[in-house]
Amino acid sequence: MTRYPRDLRGYGRTTPDPRWPGGARVAISMVLNFEEGGENCVLHGDAASEAFLSDIAGAAQWPGQRHWNMESIYDYGARAGFWRLHRLFTGLNLPLTIYGVATALARAPEQVAAMKEAGWEIASHGLKWVEHKDMPEAEERAQIAEAIRLHTEVVGERPRGWYTGRCSVNTVRLTAEEGGFDWISDTYDDDLPYWVEAGERDQLVIPYTLEANDMRFATAPGYIEGEQFFTYLKDSFDTLYAEGLAGAPKMFSVGLHNRLIGRPGKVAGLKRFLEYARGHEGVWFATRGEIAAHWAATHPPVRCERPSQMSRARFIEVFGGVYEHSAWIAERAFDLQLGPAHDCLEGMASALARMFRSASADERLGVLTAHPDLAGKLAQAKRLTAESTNEQASAGLDALSDAERATFEALNTQYTKKFGFPFIIAVKDNTKASILHAFHRRLAHNRNRELAEACAQVERIAWHRLSAMGL
């Protein structure tokens, strides 16, 4: 059995109403990454200098050497950029979440004191601002633990939120399993928070952003002036605000870095955006911790039985009767690469229908012939499956007059004689009158056309049965 771990469905076609405080139409999470002093540097025991997210075009790591220009650019972020942003946010009285690299915070006591005085949320951004993609799982787990220890020592309390950034495939799972975070953010896959299951624990994920992010000043294609940053943030905000007005409020994350947006020519665009957003009613500026607390209270986790996580026996028990007397369809569907996208009505309808469609002609015919005649002798003898009994009753086929029953029996006989399988129709889509009309219409088909029609009706019946399960 192979299972596909990526969740390509999310909330599906209908997102939940976050019910933001005060009826806000959009929640804005401003995030400032404090990485300066935690980046790759031989002074920090690293093998090479930093090469990521700076104003040095085409920067490369220098193995075994200090890169003075790179260090100096990072230093600007801590020395000047941070304080420019501190004055901006405290002057506007706006909340801020800090993604603080633990070793960077340890080298910045004055800045940490200013963060605390401002009442900003200080989340963890890992132990060091380095790449984790090739890091062994045990080492990454140990670094997470050390980051928490050092953060607690430096800040005075443990971090309640986490974002690694340059993460590995294990990061989300490891931080969720750590068990002490109200939220984690190493995903970019939604406009709203959501829950993931980490063993017996439910972990809230607040997705982050790499596009409404000043890192685009240091990547190509990217921004080259503050006005471009403002325009992108404004367009994003306007779209989300309109969705909120239409009854589908969302969350808007904005990512910032001291050494990037902290430059004079760039920060002007950020300032224009903050003033623009503040000028709208129904905007909730919040820390990620505040968003997490609201989501946990308003949309607590709800666990349910998921098809993609069922055992084979349970899967066949639940879905073996969806196709009439044809449990083999469920048996084959279980062996597909099922994942979160199949944990819904459309997902399971698709998985089962694929096995029906890919079956041999004789196997598909066997499914058709497994269906009972409508209002036939099995129904009268009460020998139908529970599903068929309920379906026929929904159109009143369990309460026919003698004349109506005689009509159905005659049509059943005529149809079966011509096509070699019983007349099949999704009764829940029909009435007695429309079923009789379909009988006469379809009796005029040739066998190939009617075989296709009957198979389509089998799939529709399966859809109704899955729907009745509450998927």
C-alpha positions as a printed NumPy array, in Angstrom:
array([[  0.   ,   0.   ,   0.   ],
       [  1.338,   3.415,  -0.998],
       [ -0.116,   6.562,   0.447],
       [  0.406,  10.051,  -0.966],
       [  1.229,  12.429,   1.893],
       [  0.732,  15.802,   0.204],
       [ -2.635,  17.47 ,   0.842],
       [ -3.753,  18.934,  -2.478],
       [ -7.34 ,  19.446,  -1.306],
       [ -7.195,  21.504,   1.876],
       [-10.568,  22.983,   2.731],
       [-11.957,  22.169,  -0.709],
       [-14.472,  24.323,  -2.506],
       [-15.855,  25.955,   0.644],
       [-13.497,  27.566,   3.14 ],
       [-14.574,  27.971,   6.765],
       [-15.608,  31.36 ,   8.087],
       [-12.799,  32.295,  10.488],
       [-15.138,  34.645,  12.383],
       [-12.288,  37.056,  13.032],
       [-12.742,  39.344,  16.054],
       [-15.027,  42.287,  15.414],
       [-16.231,  40.752,  12.179],
       [-12.959,  41.649,  10.465],
       [-12.822,  40.957,   6.746],
       [ -9.122,  40.14 ,   6.764],
       [ -6.539,  39.32 ,   9.42 ],
       [ -3.063,  40.704,   8.741],
       [ -0.01 ,  39.   ,  10.218],
       [  3.146,  41.095,   9.925],
       [  6.297,  39.028,  10.489],
       [  9.83 ,  40.319,  10.999],
       [ 12.609,  37.749,  10.582],
       [ 15.543,  38.375,  12.937],
       [ 18.38 ,  36.341,  11.414],
       [ 21.36 ,  38.66 ,  11.683],
       [ 24.037,  36.948,  13.756],
       [ 22.574,  33.5  ,  13.144],
       [ 23.52 ,  33.107,   9.472],
       [ 26.283,  30.941,   8.021],
       [ 29.628,  32.319,   9.164],
       [ 32.932,  30.69 ,  10.071],
       [ 32.773,  32.712,  13.299],
       [ 29.694,  30.654,  14.158],
       [ 31.46 ,  27.359,  13.515],
       [ 30.069,  26.971,   9.999],
       [ 32.051,  25.633,   7.07 ],
       [ 31.454,  28.635,   4.833],
       [ 30.026,  32.129,   4.641],
       [ 26.369,  33.013,   3.948],
       [ 25.042,  33.38 ,   0.392],
       [ 21.293,  33.755,   0.878],
       [ 19.007,  36.811,   0.918],
       [ 21.297,  39.77 ,   0.636],
       [ 21.841,  42.65 ,  -1.771],
       [ 24.942,  40.944,  -3.197],
       [ 23.909,  39.746,  -6.655],
       [ 24.935,  36.162,  -7.389],
       [ 26.485,  35.652,  -3.97 ],
       [ 28.193,  32.337,  -3.347],
       [ 29.477,  30.723,  -0.175],
       [ 33.166,  31.134,   0.594],
       [ 34.34 ,  27.858,   2.158],
       [ 36.519,  28.381,   5.208],
       [ 36.527,  32.181,   4.887],
       [ 34.699,  35.152,   6.291],
       [ 32.812,  37.115,   3.638],
       [ 33.226,  40.64 ,   4.931],
       [ 30.698,  42.227,   2.554],
       [ 28.052,  39.634,   3.37 ],
       [ 28.615,  39.993,   7.101],
       [ 28.386,  43.756,   6.788],
       [ 25.04 ,  43.577,   4.99 ],
       [ 23.648,  41.308,   7.695],
       [ 25.103,  43.643,  10.323],
       [ 23.156,  46.527,   8.776],
       [ 19.95 ,  44.662,   9.482],
       [ 20.687,  44.413,  13.204],
       [ 22.381,  47.808,  13.592],
       [ 20.09 ,  50.057,  11.512],
       [ 17.274,  48.199,   9.782],
       [ 15.812,  46.752,  12.952],
       [ 15.58 ,  50.123,  14.652],
       [ 13.972,  51.755,  11.606],
       [ 11.306,  49.052,  11.636],
       [ 10.971,  49.271,  15.413],
       [ 10.192,  52.98 ,  15.14 ],
       [  7.718,  52.336,  12.3  ],
       [  5.698,  49.63 ,  14.043],
       [  5.721,  51.146,  17.513],
       [  4.839,  54.532,  16.01 ],
       [  1.798,  53.03 ,  14.274],
       [  1.036,  50.873,  17.339],
       [  0.855,  47.74 ,  15.207],
       [  1.535,  44.219,  16.526],
       [  4.403,  42.207,  15.126],
       [  5.572,  38.621,  15.25 ],
       [  9.331,  38.1  ,  15.355],
       [ 10.794,  34.984,  13.768],
       [ 13.896,  34.945,  15.958],
       [ 16.868,  32.711,  15.191],
       [ 17.98 ,  31.651,  18.667],
       [ 21.701,  32.307,  18.145],
       [ 20.892,  35.679,  16.532],
       [ 18.722,  36.687,  19.499],
       [ 21.531,  35.687,  21.851],
       [ 23.812,  38.155,  20.051],
       [ 21.263,  41.002,  20.191],
       [ 20.306,  41.72 ,  23.83 ],
       [ 19.318,  45.36 ,  23.176],
       [ 17.053,  44.413,  20.286],
       [ 15.44 ,  41.616,  22.302],
       [ 14.751,  44.067,  25.106],
       [ 13.107,  46.425,  22.59 ],
       [ 10.957,  43.592,  21.213],
       [  9.746,  42.755,  24.692],
       [  9.088,  46.382,  25.601],
       [  6.973,  46.712,  22.439],
       [  4.94 ,  43.641,  23.401],
       [  5.869,  41.808,  20.216],
       [  5.492,  38.058,  19.938],
       [  8.891,  36.374,  19.71 ],
       [  8.631,  33.014,  17.957],
       [ 11.489,  30.669,  17.149],
       [ 13.178,  30.704,  13.758],
       [ 15.402,  27.762,  14.614],
       [ 18.807,  27.496,  16.197],
       [ 20.754,  28.885,  13.244],
       [ 19.775,  30.456,   9.911],
       [ 21.171,  27.59 ,   7.84 ],
       [ 19.936,  25.023,   5.34 ],
       [ 18.234,  21.938,   6.814],
       [ 17.381,  19.901,   3.7  ],
       [ 20.281,  17.463,   4.132],
       [ 20.284,  17.459,   7.92 ],
       [ 19.74 ,  14.006,   9.472],
       [ 16.454,  13.734,  11.357],
       [ 18.122,  13.101,  14.708],
       [ 20.331,  16.163,  14.295],
       [ 17.403,  18.379,  13.324],
       [ 15.422,  17.164,  16.33 ],
       [ 18.36 ,  17.964,  18.576],
       [ 18.717,  21.44 ,  17.048],
       [ 15.025,  22.127,  17.608],
       [ 15.449,  21.215,  21.27 ],
       [ 18.561,  23.393,  21.592],
       [ 16.811,  26.304,  19.855],
       [ 13.998,  26.117,  22.414],
       [ 16.477,  25.924,  25.29 ],
       [ 18.53 ,  28.884,  24.093],
       [ 15.47 ,  30.962,  23.18 ],
       [ 14.051,  30.416,  26.662],
       [ 17.359,  31.412,  28.228],
       [ 17.668,  34.586,  26.136],
       [ 14.03 ,  35.753,  25.982],
       [ 12.874,  34.552,  29.374],
       [ 10.134,  32.231,  28.12 ],
       [  9.916,  29.38 ,  25.652],
       [  8.707,  30.123,  22.124],
       [  5.066,  29.267,  21.406],
       [  5.445,  29.497,  17.633],
       [  7.941,  28.067,  15.154],
       [  9.218,  28.695,  11.631],
       [ 12.44 ,  27.154,  10.313],
       [ 12.3  ,  28.562,   6.792],
       [ 15.151,  26.676,   5.15 ],
       [ 13.495,  23.473,   6.296],
       [ 13.653,  19.766,   5.556],
       [ 10.911,  17.315,   4.689],
       [ 10.885,  16.382,   8.4  ],
       [ 10.546,  19.872,   9.903],
       [  6.765,  20.161,  10.179],
       [  6.463,  16.696,  11.682],
       [  9.33 ,  17.207,  14.132],
       [  8.071,  20.56 ,  15.391],
       [  4.527,  19.215,  15.704],
       [  5.785,  16.187,  17.618],
       [  7.788,  18.426,  19.975],
       [  4.429,  19.222,  21.511],
       [  4.927,  22.705,  22.889],
       [  3.987,  24.964,  19.992],
       [  0.654,  26.738,  19.653],
       [  1.412,  27.172,  15.97 ],
       [  3.996,  26.266,  13.342],
       [  4.428,  27.951,   9.969],
       [  6.691,  25.942,   7.669],
       [  4.034,  25.732,   4.955],
       [  2.827,  28.111,   2.253],
       [ -0.268,  26.199,   1.209],
       [ -3.34 ,  28.14 ,   2.338],
       [ -4.877,  31.499,   3.211],
       [ -6.236,  30.18 ,   6.514],
       [ -4.867,  28.188,   9.456],
       [ -5.548,  24.462,   9.619],
       [ -4.924,  21.486,  11.898],
       [ -2.631,  18.514,  11.31 ],
       [ -2.506,  15.343,  13.35 ],
       [  0.789,  14.537,  15.068],
       [  0.157,  11.222,  16.778],
       [ -2.377,  11.869,  19.517],
       [ -1.797,  15.608,  19.298],
       [ -3.443,  18.129,  16.989],
       [ -1.081,  20.827,  15.749],
       [ -2.213,  24.158,  14.354],
       [ -0.459,  25.302,  11.19 ],
       [ -0.523,  28.969,  10.186],
       [  0.787,  29.093,   6.609],
       [  3.427,  31.689,   5.791],
       [  4.386,  33.451,   2.55 ],
       [  7.381,  33.742,   0.244],
       [  5.718,  36.115,  -2.233],
       [  4.223,  38.877,  -0.047],
       [  7.723,  38.972,   1.317],
       [ 10.579,  41.447,   1.045],
       [ 12.9  ,  38.541,   0.181],
       [ 11.826,  39.288,  -3.384],
       [ 14.158,  42.308,  -3.229],
       [ 17.002,  39.763,  -3.135],
       [ 15.731,  37.167,  -5.609],
       [ 14.908,  37.19 ,  -9.305],
       [ 12.364,  38.018, -10.488],
       [ 11.787,  40.439,  -7.663],
       [ 11.164,  43.968,  -6.498],
       [ 13.671,  46.716,  -7.192],
       [ 11.902,  49.616,  -5.488],
       [  9.598,  50.214,  -2.538],
       [  6.677,  51.162,  -4.786],
       [  6.629,  47.672,  -6.332],
       [  6.451,  46.125,  -2.873],
       [  3.617,  48.48 ,  -1.934],
       [  1.718,  47.671,  -5.14 ],
       [  1.985,  43.937,  -4.624],
       [  0.892,  44.142,  -0.993],
       [ -1.966,  46.498,  -1.901],
       [ -3.212,  44.207,  -4.678],
       [ -3.054,  41.199,  -2.36 ],
       [ -4.866,  43.079,   0.384],
       [ -7.555,  44.386,  -1.99 ],
       [ -8.268,  40.873,  -3.271],
       [ -8.494,  39.385,   0.212],
       [-10.542,  42.299,   1.512],
       [-13.036,  41.86 ,  -1.335],
       [-13.297,  38.153,  -0.547],
       [-13.99 ,  39.093,   3.062],
       [-16.745,  41.458,   1.981],
       [-18.206,  38.6  ,  -0.056],
       [-18.385,  36.418,   3.051],
       [-15.089,  34.517,   2.819],
       [-12.571,  36.266,   5.123],
       [ -8.952,  35.193,   4.908],
       [ -5.562,  35.817,   6.499],
       [ -2.759,  37.854,   4.924],
       [  0.835,  37.191,   5.977],
       [  3.62 ,  39.639,   5.117],
       [  7.26 ,  38.641,   5.562],
       [  9.985,  41.171,   6.386],
       [ 13.742,  41.139,   7.014],
       [ 15.776,  43.804,   8.823],
       [ 18.577,  43.922,   6.234],
       [ 16.144,  44.141,   3.292],
       [ 13.008,  46.175,   4.041],
       [ 15.007,  48.074,   6.689],
       [ 16.768,  50.036,   3.932],
       [ 15.395,  53.576,   3.42 ],
       [ 14.314,  53.15 ,  -0.179],
       [ 12.437,  49.941,   0.556],
       [ 10.787,  50.744,   3.861],
       [  8.833,  53.593,   2.242],
       [  6.744,  51.04 ,   0.332],
       [  6.007,  49.112,   3.518],
       [  4.976,  52.301,   5.321],
       [  2.559,  53.194,   2.517],
       [  0.984,  49.759,   2.71 ],
       [  0.531,  49.831,   6.481],
       [ -1.141,  53.218,   6.268],
       [ -3.327,  52.044,   3.372],
       [ -4.513,  48.903,   5.186],
       [ -5.132,  50.815,   8.422],
       [ -7.429,  53.118,   6.487],
       [ -9.955,  50.32 ,   5.93 ],
       [-12.626,  49.198,   8.352],
       [-12.731,  45.565,   9.369],
       [ -8.988,  44.887,   9.322],
       [ -7.495,  42.939,  12.213],
       [ -3.735,  43.346,  12.634],
       [ -2.698,  40.46 ,  14.866],
       [  0.294,  38.436,  15.952],
       [  0.384,  34.842,  14.868],
       [ -0.113,  33.862,  18.481],
       [ -3.348,  35.881,  18.595],
       [ -4.512,  34.258,  15.372],
       [ -3.677,  30.834,  16.802],
       [ -5.583,  31.491,  20.015],
       [ -8.618,  32.705,  18.085],
       [ -8.556,  29.742,  15.706],
       [ -8.203,  27.208,  18.5  ],
       [-11.197,  28.721,  20.309],
       [-13.354,  29.2  ,  17.203],
       [-12.348,  26.193,  15.115],
       [-11.003,  23.541,  17.486],
       [ -9.649,  20.36 ,  15.905],
       [-12.17 ,  17.679,  14.984],
       [-10.87 ,  14.226,  14.211],
       [-12.705,  11.939,  11.818],
       [-12.145,   8.595,  10.186],
       [-10.222,   9.18 ,   6.957],
       [-10.403,   6.699,   4.066],
       [ -6.735,   7.191,   3.215],
       [ -5.769,   6.142,   6.763],
       [ -8.039,   3.101,   7.098],
       [ -6.767,  -0.448,   7.316],
       [ -7.575,  -2.665,   4.361],
       [-10.215,  -4.564,   6.329],
       [-11.899,  -1.374,   7.522],
       [-11.771,   0.191,   4.06 ],
       [-13.503,  -2.799,   2.485],
       [-16.013,  -2.95 ,   5.326],
       [-16.989,   0.689,   4.736],
       [-16.829,   0.877,   0.948],
       [-17.297,  -2.722,  -0.178],
       [-21.036,  -2.252,  -0.731],
       [-20.889,   1.013,  -2.64 ],
       [-20.887,  -0.894,  -5.928],
       [-23.638,  -3.504,  -5.732],
       [-22.271,  -6.89 ,  -4.57 ],
       [-18.836,  -5.906,  -5.939],
       [-16.453,  -5.547,  -3.006],
       [-13.542,  -6.203,  -5.365],
       [-13.789,  -2.579,  -6.496],
       [-13.047,  -1.361,  -2.977],
       [-10.26 ,  -3.931,  -2.643],
       [ -8.535,  -2.543,  -5.725],
       [ -9.177,   1.076,  -4.779],
       [ -7.418,   0.519,  -1.459],
       [ -4.219,  -0.233,  -3.376],
       [ -4.239,   3.107,  -5.173],
       [ -1.951,   5.928,  -4.063],
       [ -4.65 ,   7.395,  -1.86 ],
       [ -4.032,  10.569,   0.107],
       [ -5.825,  13.479,   1.799],
       [ -7.48 ,  14.43 ,  -1.495],
       [ -9.455,  11.178,  -1.301],
       [-10.828,  11.833,   2.181],
       [-13.99 ,  13.384,   0.78 ],
       [-16.999,  12.512,  -1.363],
       [-15.361,  13.416,  -4.672],
       [-12.141,  11.684,  -3.718],
       [-13.683,   8.338,  -2.869],
       [-16.126,   8.524,  -5.782],
       [-13.122,   9.023,  -8.06 ],
       [-11.048,   6.184,  -6.554],
       [-13.867,   3.64 ,  -6.789],
       [-14.995,   4.798, -10.237],
       [-11.448,   4.43 , -11.559],
       [-11.413,   0.766, -10.563],
       [-14.83 ,   0.227, -12.149],
       [-13.777,   1.948, -15.38 ],
       [-10.442,   0.118, -15.612],
       [-12.017,  -3.305, -15.01 ],
       [-12.492,  -5.786, -17.841],
       [-15.684,  -5.754, -19.886],
       [-16.812,  -8.972, -18.183],
       [-16.147,  -7.51 , -14.726],
       [-18.141,  -4.387, -15.495],
       [-20.971,  -6.515, -16.855],
       [-20.859,  -8.475, -13.611],
       [-21.449,  -5.262, -11.676],
       [-24.433,  -4.448, -13.871],
       [-25.991,  -7.882, -13.501],
       [-25.504,  -7.702,  -9.712],
       [-28.112,  -4.939,  -9.601],
       [-31.708,  -5.99 ,  -8.882],
       [-34.675,  -5.233, -11.115],
       [-36.512,  -2.087, -10.11 ],
       [-39.581,  -3.049,  -8.089],
       [-38.854,  -6.665,  -9.006],
       [-39.266,  -9.955,  -7.205],
       [-36.268,  -9.407,  -4.895],
       [-37.808,  -6.166,  -3.694],
       [-41.147,  -7.865,  -3.071],
       [-39.383, -10.624,  -1.153],
       [-37.415,  -8.001,   0.827],
       [-34.113,  -9.485,  -0.301],
       [-32.457,  -6.312,  -1.535],
       [-29.372,  -4.827,   0.028],
       [-30.085,  -2.095,   2.538],
       [-28.779,   0.477,   0.059],
       [-31.059,  -0.719,  -2.754],
       [-34.039,  -0.912,  -0.405],
       [-33.618,   2.701,   0.67 ],
       [-32.998,   3.89 ,  -2.858],
       [-36.104,   2.242,  -4.318],
       [-38.186,   3.503,  -1.415],
       [-37.015,   7.075,  -2.068],
       [-38.953,   7.081,  -5.366],
       [-41.941,   5.208,  -3.972],
       [-41.083,   1.957,  -5.729],
       [-41.852,   0.062,  -2.538],
       [-45.486,   1.157,  -2.647],
       [-46.658,   0.481,  -6.201],
       [-50.202,  -0.34 ,  -7.212],
       [-50.795,  -3.69 ,  -8.879],
       [-51.01 ,  -1.938, -12.248],
       [-47.768,  -0.023, -11.686],
       [-45.964,  -3.157, -10.569],
       [-47.161,  -5.014, -13.679],
       [-45.846,  -2.179, -15.858],
       [-42.441,  -2.25 , -14.216],
       [-42.208,  -6.037, -14.509],
       [-43.06 ,  -5.915, -18.204],
       [-40.479,  -3.201, -18.866],
       [-37.845,  -5.047, -16.846],
       [-38.423,  -8.196, -18.869],
       [-38.269,  -6.33 , -22.188],
       [-35.143,  -4.436, -21.21 ],
       [-33.216,  -7.428, -19.836],
       [-34.093,  -9.531, -22.883],
       [-32.713,  -6.841, -25.21 ],
       [-29.532,  -5.871, -23.343],
       [-28.658,  -8.826, -21.123],
       [-28.515,  -6.846, -17.87 ],
       [-31.146,  -5.187, -15.656],
       [-32.297,  -1.605, -16.087],
       [-30.161,   0.587, -13.817],
       [-30.901,   4.155, -12.873],
       [-29.97 ,   6.398,  -9.97 ],
       [-33.369,   6.324,  -8.338],
       [-32.549,   9.195,  -5.986],
       [-32.341,  11.522,  -8.979],
       [-35.796,  10.48 , -10.215],
       [-39.487,   9.947,  -9.602],
       [-41.715,   7.089, -10.701],
       [-42.756,   9.118, -13.738],
       [-39.2  ,  10.019, -14.809],
       [-38.044,   6.425, -14.286],
       [-40.807,   5.142, -16.574],
       [-39.889,   7.806, -19.137],
       [-36.22 ,   6.718, -18.977],
       [-37.249,   3.089, -19.448],
       [-38.963,   3.892, -22.755],
       [-36.204,   6.25 , -23.918],
       [-33.389,   3.843, -23.208],
       [-35.113,   0.844, -24.732],
       [-34.518,   2.576, -28.065],
       [-30.731,   2.576, -27.566],
       [-28.366,   0.106, -29.194],
       [-26.457,  -2.12 , -26.79 ],
       [-23.178,  -0.159, -26.776],
       [-24.925,   3.113, -26.065],
       [-27.04 ,   1.576, -23.334],
       [-24.062,  -0.175, -21.784],
       [-22.36 ,   3.213, -21.424],
       [-25.554,   4.722, -19.963],
       [-25.934,   1.895, -17.464],
       [-22.3  ,   2.218, -16.335],
       [-22.743,   5.949, -15.853],
       [-25.826,   5.267, -13.717],
       [-23.872,   2.745, -11.633],
       [-21.303,   5.451, -10.874],
       [-24.075,   7.894, -10.001],
       [-25.638,   5.394,  -7.602],
       [-22.212,   4.954,  -5.983],
       [-21.941,   8.737,  -5.593],
       [-25.277,   8.842,  -3.775],
       [-24.244,   5.997,  -1.486],
       [-20.988,   7.725,  -0.607],
       [-22.859,  10.972,  -0.017],
       [-25.176,   9.198,   2.409],
       [-22.081,   8.207,   4.421],
       [-21.425,  11.873,   5.128],
       [-18.134,  12.095,   3.288]])
